mmCIF file of C-alpha atoms in Angstrom:
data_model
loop_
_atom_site.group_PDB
_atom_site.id
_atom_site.type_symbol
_atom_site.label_atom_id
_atom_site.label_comp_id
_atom_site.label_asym_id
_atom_site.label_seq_id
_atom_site.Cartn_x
_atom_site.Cartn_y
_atom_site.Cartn_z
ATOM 1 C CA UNK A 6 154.060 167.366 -1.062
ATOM 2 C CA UNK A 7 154.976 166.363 -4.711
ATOM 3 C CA UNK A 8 157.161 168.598 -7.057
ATOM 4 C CA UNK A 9 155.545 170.624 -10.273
ATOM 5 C CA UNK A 10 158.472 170.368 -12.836
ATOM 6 C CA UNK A 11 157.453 172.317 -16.373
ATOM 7 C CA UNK A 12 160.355 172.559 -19.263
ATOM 8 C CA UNK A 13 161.364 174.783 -20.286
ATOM 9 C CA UNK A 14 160.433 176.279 -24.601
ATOM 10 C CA UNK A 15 161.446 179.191 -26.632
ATOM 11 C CA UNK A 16 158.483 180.777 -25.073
ATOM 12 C CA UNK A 17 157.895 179.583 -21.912
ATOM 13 C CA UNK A 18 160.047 179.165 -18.580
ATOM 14 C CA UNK A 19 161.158 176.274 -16.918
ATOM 15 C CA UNK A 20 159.023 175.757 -13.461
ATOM 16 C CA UNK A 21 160.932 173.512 -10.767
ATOM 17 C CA UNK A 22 158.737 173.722 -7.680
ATOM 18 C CA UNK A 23 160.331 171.682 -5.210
ATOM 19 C CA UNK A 24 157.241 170.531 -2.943
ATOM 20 C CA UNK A 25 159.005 168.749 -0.228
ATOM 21 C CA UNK A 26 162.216 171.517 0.383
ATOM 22 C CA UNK A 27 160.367 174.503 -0.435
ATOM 23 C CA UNK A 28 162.732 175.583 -3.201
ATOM 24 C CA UNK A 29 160.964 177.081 -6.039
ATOM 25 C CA UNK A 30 162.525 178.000 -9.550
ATOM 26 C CA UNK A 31 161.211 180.232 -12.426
ATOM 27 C CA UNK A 32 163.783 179.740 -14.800
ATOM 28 C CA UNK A 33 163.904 181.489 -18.396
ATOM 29 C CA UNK A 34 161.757 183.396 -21.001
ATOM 30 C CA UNK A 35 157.797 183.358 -20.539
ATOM 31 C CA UNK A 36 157.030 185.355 -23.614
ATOM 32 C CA UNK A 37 153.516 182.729 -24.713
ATOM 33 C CA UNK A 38 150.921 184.663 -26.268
ATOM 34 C CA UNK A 39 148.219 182.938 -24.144
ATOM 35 C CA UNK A 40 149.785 183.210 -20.269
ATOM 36 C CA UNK A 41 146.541 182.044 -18.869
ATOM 37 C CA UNK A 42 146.953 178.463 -20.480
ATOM 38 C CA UNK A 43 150.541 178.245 -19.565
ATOM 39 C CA UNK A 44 150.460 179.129 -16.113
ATOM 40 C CA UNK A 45 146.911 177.334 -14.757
ATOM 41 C CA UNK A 46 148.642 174.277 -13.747
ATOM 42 C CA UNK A 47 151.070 176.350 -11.583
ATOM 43 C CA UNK A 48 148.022 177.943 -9.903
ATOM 44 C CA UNK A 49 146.641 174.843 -9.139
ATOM 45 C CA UNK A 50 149.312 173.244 -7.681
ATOM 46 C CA UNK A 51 150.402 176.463 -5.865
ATOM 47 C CA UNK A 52 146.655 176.299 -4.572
ATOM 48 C CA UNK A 53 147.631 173.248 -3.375
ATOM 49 C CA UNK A 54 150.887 173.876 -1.846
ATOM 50 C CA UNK A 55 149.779 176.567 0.238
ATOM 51 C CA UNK A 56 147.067 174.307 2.386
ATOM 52 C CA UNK A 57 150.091 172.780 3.718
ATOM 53 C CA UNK A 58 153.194 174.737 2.616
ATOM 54 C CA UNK A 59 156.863 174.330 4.304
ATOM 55 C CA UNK A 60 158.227 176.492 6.946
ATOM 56 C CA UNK A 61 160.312 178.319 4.371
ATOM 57 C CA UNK A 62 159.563 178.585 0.854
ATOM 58 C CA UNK A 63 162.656 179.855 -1.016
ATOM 59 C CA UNK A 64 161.557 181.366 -4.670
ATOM 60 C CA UNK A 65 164.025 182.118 -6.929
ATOM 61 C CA UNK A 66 163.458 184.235 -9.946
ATOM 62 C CA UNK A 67 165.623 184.069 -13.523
ATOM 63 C CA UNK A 68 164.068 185.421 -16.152
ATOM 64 C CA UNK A 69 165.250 186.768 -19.023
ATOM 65 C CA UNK A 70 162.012 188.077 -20.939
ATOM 66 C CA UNK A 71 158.519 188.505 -19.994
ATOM 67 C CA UNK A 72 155.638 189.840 -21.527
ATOM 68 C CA UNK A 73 153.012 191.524 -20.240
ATOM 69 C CA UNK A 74 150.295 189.148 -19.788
ATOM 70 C CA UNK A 75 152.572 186.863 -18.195
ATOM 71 C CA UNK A 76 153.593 189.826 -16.185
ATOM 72 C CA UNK A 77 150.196 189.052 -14.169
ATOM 73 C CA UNK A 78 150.342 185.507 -13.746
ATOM 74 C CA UNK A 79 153.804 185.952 -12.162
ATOM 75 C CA UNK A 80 152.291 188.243 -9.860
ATOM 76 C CA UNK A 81 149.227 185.730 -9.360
ATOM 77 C CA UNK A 82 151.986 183.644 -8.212
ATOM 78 C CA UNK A 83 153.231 186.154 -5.611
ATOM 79 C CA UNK A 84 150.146 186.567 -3.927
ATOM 80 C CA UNK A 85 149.467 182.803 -3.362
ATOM 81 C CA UNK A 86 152.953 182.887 -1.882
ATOM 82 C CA UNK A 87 151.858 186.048 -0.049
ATOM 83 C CA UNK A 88 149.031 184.012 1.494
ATOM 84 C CA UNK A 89 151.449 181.713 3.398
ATOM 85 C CA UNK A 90 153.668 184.632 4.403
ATOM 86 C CA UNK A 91 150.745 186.157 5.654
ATOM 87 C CA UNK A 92 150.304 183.149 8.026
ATOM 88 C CA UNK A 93 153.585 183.385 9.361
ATOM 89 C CA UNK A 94 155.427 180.938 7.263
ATOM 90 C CA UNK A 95 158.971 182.637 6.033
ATOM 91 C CA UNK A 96 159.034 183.391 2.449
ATOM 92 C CA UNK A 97 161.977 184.649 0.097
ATOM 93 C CA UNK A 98 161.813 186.095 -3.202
ATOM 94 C CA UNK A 99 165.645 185.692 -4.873
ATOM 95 C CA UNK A 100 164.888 188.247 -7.962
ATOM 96 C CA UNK A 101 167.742 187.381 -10.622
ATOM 97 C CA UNK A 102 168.791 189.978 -13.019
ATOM 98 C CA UNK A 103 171.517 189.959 -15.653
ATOM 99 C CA UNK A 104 174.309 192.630 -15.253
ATOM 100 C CA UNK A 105 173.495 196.023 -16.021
ATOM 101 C CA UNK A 106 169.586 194.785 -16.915
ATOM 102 C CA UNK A 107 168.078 198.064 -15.650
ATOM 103 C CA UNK A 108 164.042 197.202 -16.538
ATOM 104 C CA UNK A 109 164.754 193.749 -15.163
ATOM 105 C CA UNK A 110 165.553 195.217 -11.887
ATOM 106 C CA UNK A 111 162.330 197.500 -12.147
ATOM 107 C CA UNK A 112 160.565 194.942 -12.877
ATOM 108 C CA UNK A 113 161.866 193.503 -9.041
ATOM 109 C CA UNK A 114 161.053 196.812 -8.104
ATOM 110 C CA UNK A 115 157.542 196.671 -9.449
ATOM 111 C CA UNK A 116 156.545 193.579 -7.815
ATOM 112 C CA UNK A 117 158.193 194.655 -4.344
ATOM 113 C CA UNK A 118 155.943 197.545 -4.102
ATOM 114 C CA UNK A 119 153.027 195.881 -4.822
ATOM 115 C CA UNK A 120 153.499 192.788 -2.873
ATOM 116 C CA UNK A 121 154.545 192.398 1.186
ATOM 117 C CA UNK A 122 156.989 189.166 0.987
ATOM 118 C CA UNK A 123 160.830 190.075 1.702
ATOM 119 C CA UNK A 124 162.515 190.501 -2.350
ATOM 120 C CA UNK A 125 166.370 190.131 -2.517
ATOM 121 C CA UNK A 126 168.028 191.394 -5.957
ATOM 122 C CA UNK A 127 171.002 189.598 -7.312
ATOM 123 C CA UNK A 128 172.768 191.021 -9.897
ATOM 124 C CA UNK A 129 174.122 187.998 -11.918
ATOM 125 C CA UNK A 130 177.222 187.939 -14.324
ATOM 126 C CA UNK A 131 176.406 186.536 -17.532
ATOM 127 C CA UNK B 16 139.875 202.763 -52.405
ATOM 128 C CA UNK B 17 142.367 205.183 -50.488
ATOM 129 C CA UNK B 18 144.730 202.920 -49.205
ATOM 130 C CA UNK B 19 147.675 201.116 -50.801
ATOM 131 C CA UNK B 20 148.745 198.604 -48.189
ATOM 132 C CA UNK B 21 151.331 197.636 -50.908
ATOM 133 C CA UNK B 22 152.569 200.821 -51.360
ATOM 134 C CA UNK B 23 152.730 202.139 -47.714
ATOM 135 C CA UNK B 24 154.710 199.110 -47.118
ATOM 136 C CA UNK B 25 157.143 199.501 -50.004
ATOM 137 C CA UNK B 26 157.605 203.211 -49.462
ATOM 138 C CA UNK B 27 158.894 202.205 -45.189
ATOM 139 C CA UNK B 28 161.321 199.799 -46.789
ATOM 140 C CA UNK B 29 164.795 201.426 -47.733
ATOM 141 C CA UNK B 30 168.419 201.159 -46.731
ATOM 142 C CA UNK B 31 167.942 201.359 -43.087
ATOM 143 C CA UNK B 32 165.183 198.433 -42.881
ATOM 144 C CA UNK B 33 166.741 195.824 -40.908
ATOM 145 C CA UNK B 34 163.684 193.125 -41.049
ATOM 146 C CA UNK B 35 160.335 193.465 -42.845
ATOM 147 C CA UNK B 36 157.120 191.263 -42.207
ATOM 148 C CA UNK B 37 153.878 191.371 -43.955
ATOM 149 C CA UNK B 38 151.444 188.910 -43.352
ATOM 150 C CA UNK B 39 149.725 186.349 -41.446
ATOM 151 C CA UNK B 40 150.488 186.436 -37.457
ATOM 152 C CA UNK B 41 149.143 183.223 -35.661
ATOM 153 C CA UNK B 42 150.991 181.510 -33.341
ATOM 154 C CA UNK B 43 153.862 180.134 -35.059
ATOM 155 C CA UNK B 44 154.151 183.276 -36.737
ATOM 156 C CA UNK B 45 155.244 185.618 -34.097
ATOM 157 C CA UNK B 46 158.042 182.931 -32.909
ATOM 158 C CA UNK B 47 159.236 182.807 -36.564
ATOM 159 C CA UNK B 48 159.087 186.975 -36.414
ATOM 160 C CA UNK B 49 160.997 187.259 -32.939
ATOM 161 C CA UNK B 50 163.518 184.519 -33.573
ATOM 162 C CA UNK B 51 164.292 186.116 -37.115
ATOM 163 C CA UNK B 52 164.681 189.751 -34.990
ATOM 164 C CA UNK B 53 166.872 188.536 -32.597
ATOM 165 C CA UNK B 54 169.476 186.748 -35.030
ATOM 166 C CA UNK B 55 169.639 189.988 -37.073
ATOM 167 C CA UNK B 56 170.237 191.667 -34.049
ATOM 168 C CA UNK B 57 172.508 189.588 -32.123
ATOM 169 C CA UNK B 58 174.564 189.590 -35.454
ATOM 170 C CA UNK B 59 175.323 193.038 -35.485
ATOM 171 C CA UNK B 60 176.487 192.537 -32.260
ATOM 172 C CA UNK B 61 174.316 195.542 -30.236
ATOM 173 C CA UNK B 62 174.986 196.149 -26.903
ATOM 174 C CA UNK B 63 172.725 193.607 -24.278
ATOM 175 C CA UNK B 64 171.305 197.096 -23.209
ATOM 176 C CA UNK B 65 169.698 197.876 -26.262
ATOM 177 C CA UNK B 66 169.220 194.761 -27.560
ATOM 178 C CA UNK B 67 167.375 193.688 -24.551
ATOM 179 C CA UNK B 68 164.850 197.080 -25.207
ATOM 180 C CA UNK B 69 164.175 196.285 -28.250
ATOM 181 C CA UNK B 70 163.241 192.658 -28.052
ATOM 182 C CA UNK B 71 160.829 193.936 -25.250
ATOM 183 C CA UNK B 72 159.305 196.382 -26.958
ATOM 184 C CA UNK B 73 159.042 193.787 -30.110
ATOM 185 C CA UNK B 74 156.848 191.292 -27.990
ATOM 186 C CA UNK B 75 154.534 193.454 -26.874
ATOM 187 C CA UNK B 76 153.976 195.034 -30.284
ATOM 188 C CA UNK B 77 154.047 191.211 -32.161
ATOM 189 C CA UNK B 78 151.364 189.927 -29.811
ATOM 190 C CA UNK B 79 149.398 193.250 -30.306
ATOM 191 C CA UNK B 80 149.522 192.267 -33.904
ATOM 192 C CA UNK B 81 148.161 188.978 -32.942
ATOM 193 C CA UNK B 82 145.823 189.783 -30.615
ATOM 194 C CA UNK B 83 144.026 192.527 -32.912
ATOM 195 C CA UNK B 84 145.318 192.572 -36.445
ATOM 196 C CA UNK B 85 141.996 191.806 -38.088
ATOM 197 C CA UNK B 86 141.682 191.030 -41.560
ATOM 198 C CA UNK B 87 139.304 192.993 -43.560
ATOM 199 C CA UNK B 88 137.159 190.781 -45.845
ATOM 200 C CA UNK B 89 138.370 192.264 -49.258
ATOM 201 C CA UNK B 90 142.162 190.978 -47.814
ATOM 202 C CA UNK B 91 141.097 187.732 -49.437
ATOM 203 C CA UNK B 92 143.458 185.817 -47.835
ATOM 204 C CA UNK B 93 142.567 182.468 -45.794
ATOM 205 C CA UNK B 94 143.409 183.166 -42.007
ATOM 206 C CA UNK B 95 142.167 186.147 -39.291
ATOM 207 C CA UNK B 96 145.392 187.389 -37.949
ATOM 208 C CA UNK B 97 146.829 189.946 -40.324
ATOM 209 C CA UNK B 98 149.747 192.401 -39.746
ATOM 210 C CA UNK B 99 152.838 194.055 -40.640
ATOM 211 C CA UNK B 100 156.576 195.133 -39.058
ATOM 212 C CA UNK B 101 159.362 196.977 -40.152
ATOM 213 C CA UNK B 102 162.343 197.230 -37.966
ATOM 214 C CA UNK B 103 165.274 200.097 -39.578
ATOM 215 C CA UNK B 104 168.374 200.765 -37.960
ATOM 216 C CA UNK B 105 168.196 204.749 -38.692
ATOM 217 C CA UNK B 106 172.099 204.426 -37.301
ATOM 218 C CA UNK B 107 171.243 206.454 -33.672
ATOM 219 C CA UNK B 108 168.158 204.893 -33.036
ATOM 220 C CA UNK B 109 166.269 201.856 -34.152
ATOM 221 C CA UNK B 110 162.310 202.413 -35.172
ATOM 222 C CA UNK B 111 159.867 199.454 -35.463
ATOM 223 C CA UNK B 112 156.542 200.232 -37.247
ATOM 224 C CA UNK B 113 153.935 198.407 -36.894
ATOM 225 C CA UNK B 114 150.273 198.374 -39.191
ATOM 226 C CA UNK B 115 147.218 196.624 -38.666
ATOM 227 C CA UNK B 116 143.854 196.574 -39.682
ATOM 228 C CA UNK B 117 141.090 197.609 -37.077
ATOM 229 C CA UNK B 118 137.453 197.970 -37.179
ATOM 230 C CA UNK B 119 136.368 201.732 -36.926
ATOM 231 C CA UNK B 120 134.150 201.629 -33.352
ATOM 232 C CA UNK B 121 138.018 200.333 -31.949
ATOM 233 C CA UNK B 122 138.985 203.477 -32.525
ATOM 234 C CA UNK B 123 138.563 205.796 -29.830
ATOM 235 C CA UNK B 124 140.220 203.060 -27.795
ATOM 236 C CA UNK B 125 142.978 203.092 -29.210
ATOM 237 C CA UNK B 126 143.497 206.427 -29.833
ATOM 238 C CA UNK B 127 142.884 207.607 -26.571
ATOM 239 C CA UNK B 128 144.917 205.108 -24.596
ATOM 240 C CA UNK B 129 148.132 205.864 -26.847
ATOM 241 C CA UNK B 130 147.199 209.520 -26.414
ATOM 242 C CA UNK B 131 146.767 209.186 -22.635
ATOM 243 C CA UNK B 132 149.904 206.996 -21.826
ATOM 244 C CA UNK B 133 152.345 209.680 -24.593
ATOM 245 C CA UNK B 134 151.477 212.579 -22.233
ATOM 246 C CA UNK B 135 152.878 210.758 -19.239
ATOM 247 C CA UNK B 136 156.270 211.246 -17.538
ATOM 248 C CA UNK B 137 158.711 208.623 -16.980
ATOM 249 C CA UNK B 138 157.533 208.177 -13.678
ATOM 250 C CA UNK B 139 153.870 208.359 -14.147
ATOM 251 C CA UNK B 140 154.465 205.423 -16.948
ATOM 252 C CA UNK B 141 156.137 203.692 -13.986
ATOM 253 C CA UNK B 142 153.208 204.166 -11.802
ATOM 254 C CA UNK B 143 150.155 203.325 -14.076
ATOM 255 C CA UNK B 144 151.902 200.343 -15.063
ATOM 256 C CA UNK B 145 152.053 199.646 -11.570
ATOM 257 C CA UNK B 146 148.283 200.250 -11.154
ATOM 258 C CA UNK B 147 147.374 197.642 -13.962
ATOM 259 C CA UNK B 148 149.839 195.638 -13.105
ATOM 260 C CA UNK B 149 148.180 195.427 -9.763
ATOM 261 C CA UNK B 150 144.258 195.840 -10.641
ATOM 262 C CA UNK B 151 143.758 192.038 -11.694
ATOM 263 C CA UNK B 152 141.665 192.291 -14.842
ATOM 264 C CA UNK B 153 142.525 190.386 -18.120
ATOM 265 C CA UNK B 154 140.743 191.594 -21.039
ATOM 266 C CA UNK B 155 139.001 188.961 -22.639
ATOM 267 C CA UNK B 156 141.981 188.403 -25.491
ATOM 268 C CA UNK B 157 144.665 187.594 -22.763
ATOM 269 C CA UNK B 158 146.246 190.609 -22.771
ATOM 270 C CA UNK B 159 146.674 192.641 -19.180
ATOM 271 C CA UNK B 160 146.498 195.806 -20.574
ATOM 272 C CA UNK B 161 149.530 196.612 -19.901
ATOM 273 C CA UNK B 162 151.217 196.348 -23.122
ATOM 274 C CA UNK B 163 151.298 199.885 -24.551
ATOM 275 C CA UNK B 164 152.320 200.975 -21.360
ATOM 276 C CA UNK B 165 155.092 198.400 -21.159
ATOM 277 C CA UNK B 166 156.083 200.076 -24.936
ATOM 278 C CA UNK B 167 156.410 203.544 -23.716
ATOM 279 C CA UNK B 168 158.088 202.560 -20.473
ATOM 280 C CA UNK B 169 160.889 200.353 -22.460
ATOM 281 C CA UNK B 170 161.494 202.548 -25.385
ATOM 282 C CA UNK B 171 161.541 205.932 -23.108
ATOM 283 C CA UNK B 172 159.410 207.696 -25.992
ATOM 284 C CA UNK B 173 156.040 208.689 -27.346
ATOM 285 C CA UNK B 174 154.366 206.472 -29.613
ATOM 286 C CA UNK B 175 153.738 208.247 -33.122
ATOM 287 C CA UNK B 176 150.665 207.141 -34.500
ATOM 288 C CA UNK B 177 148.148 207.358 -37.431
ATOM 289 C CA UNK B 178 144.983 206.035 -38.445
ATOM 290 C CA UNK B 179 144.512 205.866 -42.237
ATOM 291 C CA UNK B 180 140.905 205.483 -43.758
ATOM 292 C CA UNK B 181 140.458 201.923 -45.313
ATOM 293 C CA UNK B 182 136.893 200.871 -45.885
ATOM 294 C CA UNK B 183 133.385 202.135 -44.233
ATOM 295 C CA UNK B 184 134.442 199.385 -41.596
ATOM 296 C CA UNK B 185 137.742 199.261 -41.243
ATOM 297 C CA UNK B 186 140.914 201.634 -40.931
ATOM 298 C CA UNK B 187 144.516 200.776 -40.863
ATOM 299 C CA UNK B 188 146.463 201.470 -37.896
ATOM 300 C CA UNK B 189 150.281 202.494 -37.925
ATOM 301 C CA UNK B 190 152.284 202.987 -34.702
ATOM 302 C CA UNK B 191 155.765 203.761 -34.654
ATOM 303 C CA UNK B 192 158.231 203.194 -31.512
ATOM 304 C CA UNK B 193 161.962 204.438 -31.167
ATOM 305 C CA UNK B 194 164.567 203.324 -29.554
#
């Protein structure tokens, strides 16, 4: 399986999606006004990942600022993950948040309730 | 005509206005508008805390401004993205106002969704921002729907709100957040 690798902008995260080890990395602000555009190519590889996905897909989560439409997409990326988890495959959400970053960790929060892979919250320093 | 854009945006600019914007809000627009925002802030040196709740709050209402400022046709100015910020330092608090132009059937819309999410609790803002979050619709402008609800979640207050009489088609729209 081939790697997606996306730099990062101002407005958009880095993606590192490391096909072959499983080690995924959402890395930055995704603050676009159009998430939809930005985040179709990650669907479609993630479509493609999960036909033959690893044994254990490691995700790790940095993000400084989101906005609300991309607030979905990242979600849309949860469930595709969700799908493999659902099949037995291990999956690990590492959700990164900056020291004393309150609606950060909600934000964790929000996604663990709504979605059944394992989340682990790491408070970061600076 | 009732309205003097000019002046209602003169009269919100005093000592405590930190940042003002009036104008055109494309693209390259709201990364000139948050960029600006976030130097001022970061060089009065506000705590990460704070900082970090306003800049979220900011988004959502910049790419509100972008997604629906509409530009009345007696504007007479040469793009379709029209809006207008003010961010004041009022010393406890910060308050960012925001105006734009919207076309009068928008407004029961508007005015009940701002009305709806200013009676909720903390919690129930938590939870119906959970529900959208979760109910996987996208309005056709990109937005989730989420964003006003993201606003009153972040800023911990009620949005204060008015609609002021423009044209027979259009009225302007003024929402202020604090923080």
């Amino acid at each position: 399986m081939n790697s997606l690798v996306i730099e990062g902008s101002p407005k958009t995260p880095s993606i590192n999606f490391d096909g072959a080890n499983g080690a995924f990395l959402i890395e930055g602000r995704s603050i676009p006004e159009n998430s939809l555009d930005f985040y179709k190519p990650v669907m479609e590889w993630l479509d493609s990942y999960i036909n033959e996905p690893q044994e254990e897909t490691n995700v790790t989560i940095k993000l400084e600022y989101f906005n609300t439409s991309s607030s979905k997409c990242i979600l849309d990326v949860f469930k595709k993950l969700e799908a493999i988890f659902k099949r037995g495959k291990k999956v690990i959400i590492n959700w990164h948040y900056e020291i004393d970053d309150e609606d950060m960790l909600e934000a964790g929060e929000d996604y663990q309730s709504i979605v059944k892979i394992p989340f682990t919250m790491i408070e970061d320093d600076e | 005509m009732n309205f003097d854009l000019n002046q209602w945006y003169e009269e919100k600019i005093d000592e405590d206005a930190i940042f003002d914007y009036k104008g055109r809000v494309e693209d390259e627009d709201v990364t000139r508008i948050l960029n600006s925002i976030e130097r001022i802030l970061k060089a009065k040196d506000e705590s990460p805390k704070i900082f970090k709740k306003i800049f979220n709050v900011l988004i959502e209402l910049v790419q509100n401004l972008h997604h629906h400022g509409e530009v009345p046709p007696d504007l007479d100015v040469d793009y379709t993205k029209f809006g207008v910020l003010i961010l004041r330092d009022e010393g406890m608090q910060y308050r960012i106002s925001v105006g734009n132009f919207i076309k009068i059937d928008g407004l029961k819309l508007i005015r009940d969704r701002i009305d709806q999410i200013n009676t909720l609790s903390s919690e129930e803002t938590r939870n119906l921002y959970r529900i959208i979050l979760n109910n996987e619709q996208f309005s056709e402008k990109g937005g989730g729907g989420l964003g006003m609800v993201e606003i009153a979640r972040k800023s911990g207050n009620n949005m204060e709100y008015q609609f002021i009489e423009y044209n027979a088609d259009y009225l302007f729209l003024s929402i202020d957040v604090v923080i």
